[in-house]
Tab-separated table of C-alpha atoms in Angstrom:
chain	number	residue	atom	x	y	z
A	709	MET	CA	82.939	101.567	106.328
A	710	THR	CA	82.044	100.704	103.321
A	711	VAL	CA	84.703	98.301	101.153
A	712	THR	CA	84.245	97.872	97.606
A	713	LEU	CA	86.317	97.485	93.926
A	714	ALA	CA	86.081	99.662	90.924
A	715	PRO	CA	87.705	98.940	87.869
A	716	VAL	CA	91.033	101.174	87.104
A	717	PRO	CA	89.828	103.676	83.827
A	718	GLU	CA	92.903	104.269	81.478
A	719	GLY	CA	92.619	107.460	82.041
A	720	GLU	CA	93.522	106.493	85.585
A	721	HIS	CA	96.311	104.514	85.287
A	722	ALA	CA	99.741	106.623	86.044
A	723	ALA	CA	97.675	107.213	89.426
A	724	PHE	CA	97.186	102.882	90.188
A	725	PHE	CA	101.047	102.556	89.029
A	726	VAL	CA	102.242	105.809	91.593
A	727	LEU	CA	100.532	103.431	93.840
A	728	LEU	CA	101.828	99.752	92.002
A	729	ARG	CA	105.310	101.302	92.952
A	730	ALA	CA	105.013	102.127	96.450
A	731	TYR	CA	103.810	98.597	97.018
A	732	MET	CA	106.861	96.612	94.628
A	733	ALA	CA	108.654	99.013	96.713
A	734	GLU	CA	107.831	97.539	99.801
A	735	MET	CA	107.903	94.020	98.913
A	736	ASP	CA	111.842	94.521	98.371
A	737	ARG	CA	112.513	93.437	101.855
A	738	PHE	CA	110.689	89.792	101.004
A	739	ASP	CA	112.252	89.237	97.951
A	740	PRO	CA	116.025	87.536	98.257
A	741	ASP	CA	116.937	88.418	95.096
A	742	ALA	CA	116.061	92.242	95.714
A	743	ALA	CA	119.406	93.552	96.670
A	744	HIS	CA	121.516	91.872	94.075
A	745	THR	CA	118.647	92.228	90.776
A	746	PRO	CA	115.902	94.609	91.609
A	747	PHE	CA	112.744	93.881	90.465
A	748	ASP	CA	112.674	96.264	86.637
A	749	VAL	CA	108.608	97.468	87.918
A	750	GLU	CA	108.545	99.869	84.810
A	751	ARG	CA	109.221	96.505	82.793
A	752	TYR	CA	106.411	94.893	84.467
A	753	ILE	CA	104.166	97.266	83.741
A	754	ALA	CA	104.874	97.447	80.035
A	755	ALA	CA	104.680	94.025	80.178
A	756	MET	CA	101.235	93.523	81.396
A	757	LEU	CA	99.729	96.876	79.180
A	758	GLU	CA	100.960	93.984	76.374
A	759	ASP	CA	99.399	92.051	77.622
A	760	MET	CA	95.860	92.904	79.167
A	761	GLU	CA	93.533	89.941	78.076
A	762	GLY	CA	91.344	88.720	81.453
A	763	ARG	CA	93.651	91.221	82.702
A	764	GLU	CA	91.812	93.358	85.558
A	765	PHE	CA	93.534	96.191	87.671
A	766	LEU	CA	90.887	96.992	90.451
A	767	TRP	CA	91.099	100.019	92.665
A	768	ILE	CA	89.689	98.962	96.134
A	769	LEU	CA	87.753	101.316	97.847
A	770	ALA	CA	87.260	102.310	101.576
A	771	ASP	CA	83.943	104.327	101.874
A	772	GLY	CA	85.143	105.764	98.078
A	773	ALA	CA	88.417	106.688	98.908
A	774	ARG	CA	91.173	104.537	97.558
A	775	ALA	CA	93.075	102.384	99.982
A	776	GLY	CA	94.891	100.034	98.114
A	777	LEU	CA	94.904	97.960	94.858
A	778	ALA	CA	94.165	94.407	92.974
A	779	ILE	CA	95.964	92.809	89.748
A	780	VAL	CA	93.758	90.132	89.184
A	781	ARG	CA	93.676	88.239	85.987
A	782	THR	CA	91.754	85.498	84.272
A	783	LEU	CA	92.433	82.845	82.046
A	784	PRO	CA	90.935	78.846	81.769
A	785	ASP	CA	92.314	76.695	83.470
A	786	PHE	CA	95.279	73.889	82.169
A	787	PRO	CA	94.693	71.139	81.099
A	788	ASP	CA	90.737	71.775	81.243
A	789	ASP	CA	90.072	74.852	79.750
A	790	ARG	CA	86.832	74.441	80.271
A	791	ARG	CA	86.871	75.976	83.771
A	792	MET	CA	88.392	79.325	84.476
A	793	VAL	CA	91.019	80.625	87.547
A	794	ALA	CA	91.601	84.153	88.880
A	795	THR	CA	95.069	84.615	89.840
A	796	ILE	CA	95.346	87.734	92.256
A	797	GLY	CA	98.394	89.074	91.119
A	798	GLU	CA	99.357	92.048	93.073
A	799	PHE	CA	96.995	93.035	95.987
A	800	TYR	CA	98.208	96.173	98.372
A	801	VAL	CA	96.549	98.023	100.737
A	802	ARG	CA	98.072	100.983	101.682
A	803	PRO	CA	99.820	100.884	105.206
A	804	GLU	CA	97.245	103.324	106.783
A	805	ALA	CA	94.414	101.256	106.002
A	806	ARG	CA	95.667	98.387	107.350
A	807	ARG	CA	94.506	96.427	110.635
A	808	GLY	CA	90.864	98.009	110.095
A	809	GLY	CA	88.801	94.929	107.111
A	810	VAL	CA	89.608	96.338	104.252
A	811	GLY	CA	91.479	93.699	102.839
A	812	ARG	CA	89.726	91.077	104.445
A	813	ALA	CA	87.130	92.934	102.642
A	814	ALA	CA	88.458	93.477	99.409
A	815	VAL	CA	89.630	90.146	98.863
A	816	GLU	CA	85.696	88.294	99.832
A	817	ALA	CA	84.630	91.242	97.016
A	818	ILE	CA	87.042	89.990	95.258
A	819	LEU	CA	85.656	86.067	95.580
A	820	ALA	CA	82.387	87.075	95.324
A	821	ASP	CA	82.228	88.632	91.652
A	822	HIS	CA	84.005	85.727	91.115
A	823	ARG	CA	81.193	83.343	92.323
A	824	ALA	CA	78.617	85.116	89.655
A	825	ARG	CA	81.128	84.641	87.642
A	826	GLY	CA	81.242	80.957	87.693
A	827	THR	CA	84.950	81.063	87.699
A	828	TYR	CA	86.637	77.242	89.333
A	829	GLU	CA	88.624	78.819	91.848
A	830	VAL	CA	91.076	81.771	93.126
A	831	GLU	CA	94.427	81.874	93.258
A	832	ALA	CA	96.821	84.426	94.951
A	833	GLY	CA	100.405	84.380	94.462
A	834	ILE	CA	102.961	85.107	97.325
A	835	LEU	CA	106.493	86.305	97.688
A	836	ARG	CA	108.883	82.563	100.111
A	837	ASP	CA	109.349	85.350	102.567
A	838	ASN	CA	106.807	87.369	103.261
A	839	LEU	CA	105.149	85.534	105.926
A	840	PRO	CA	102.642	88.210	106.557
A	841	ALA	CA	100.655	87.562	103.856
A	842	ARG	CA	101.021	84.081	103.923
A	843	ALA	CA	99.157	84.327	107.029
A	844	PHE	CA	96.823	87.350	105.436
A	845	TRP	CA	95.661	84.200	102.995
A	846	GLU	CA	95.139	81.936	104.900
A	847	ARG	CA	93.067	83.303	107.554
A	848	LEU	CA	91.324	84.038	104.233
A	849	GLY	CA	90.745	80.033	104.063
A	850	PHE	CA	93.619	80.024	101.135
A	851	GLU	CA	95.620	76.780	101.438
A	852	LEU	CA	99.831	76.858	100.536
A	853	ARG	CA	99.163	74.427	96.976
A	854	PHE	CA	103.515	74.770	96.650
A	855	TYR	CA	106.549	76.471	96.558
A	856	GLN	CA	108.745	77.692	92.681
A	857	THR	CA	112.199	76.471	93.325
A	858	ALA	CA	114.521	78.135	90.563
A	859	ARG	CA	117.806	78.506	90.699
A	860	ARG	CA	120.475	80.662	87.890
A	861	PRO	CA	121.842	77.831	85.319
C-alpha cells in the first residue's frame, strides 16, 4: 500500500468538509463539554477559511483513494520567529482504513515534508480524553508537552 498526501483544491473543499464533519462527530465522545456545548463545526470551518495563513488542507490517500484528512498549520514560533513550527490540528483516518499503517505513513509523510522545509518542530493537538490518539502519537515519537486547563468564569 502506498500512502501519500495531496493538497485539497478549492473545488474539493465541500467533500473535505463532509469528512471533517464525520471526524468531529467521532471526536465528540472524547470532549467532556460536547454534551452541554456541542462543537460548532460550521463556525470552525468558516473561521479556518477566513484565516488560511500557513494552513494546509490535505487528503490522506492510500493507493490513490481518500483514506483520511489532515489540517496542518505552519507559523513562526514564539518568541523565536526565525523558527517555523507546524501544528497538526486535525488528523483523521477513516475507520475502514485504520490499523493498516495508513495513519503512521501519513504522519511520516508530514514529517518528511517538514524536514525538507526546514521546519523546527511538528506538534499535534489531541483532546485530553482521547487516549487512543495519545497512544498513537506517542508511538510515533511525539511527547506530551503540556495540558491546557480551562474553566468558565
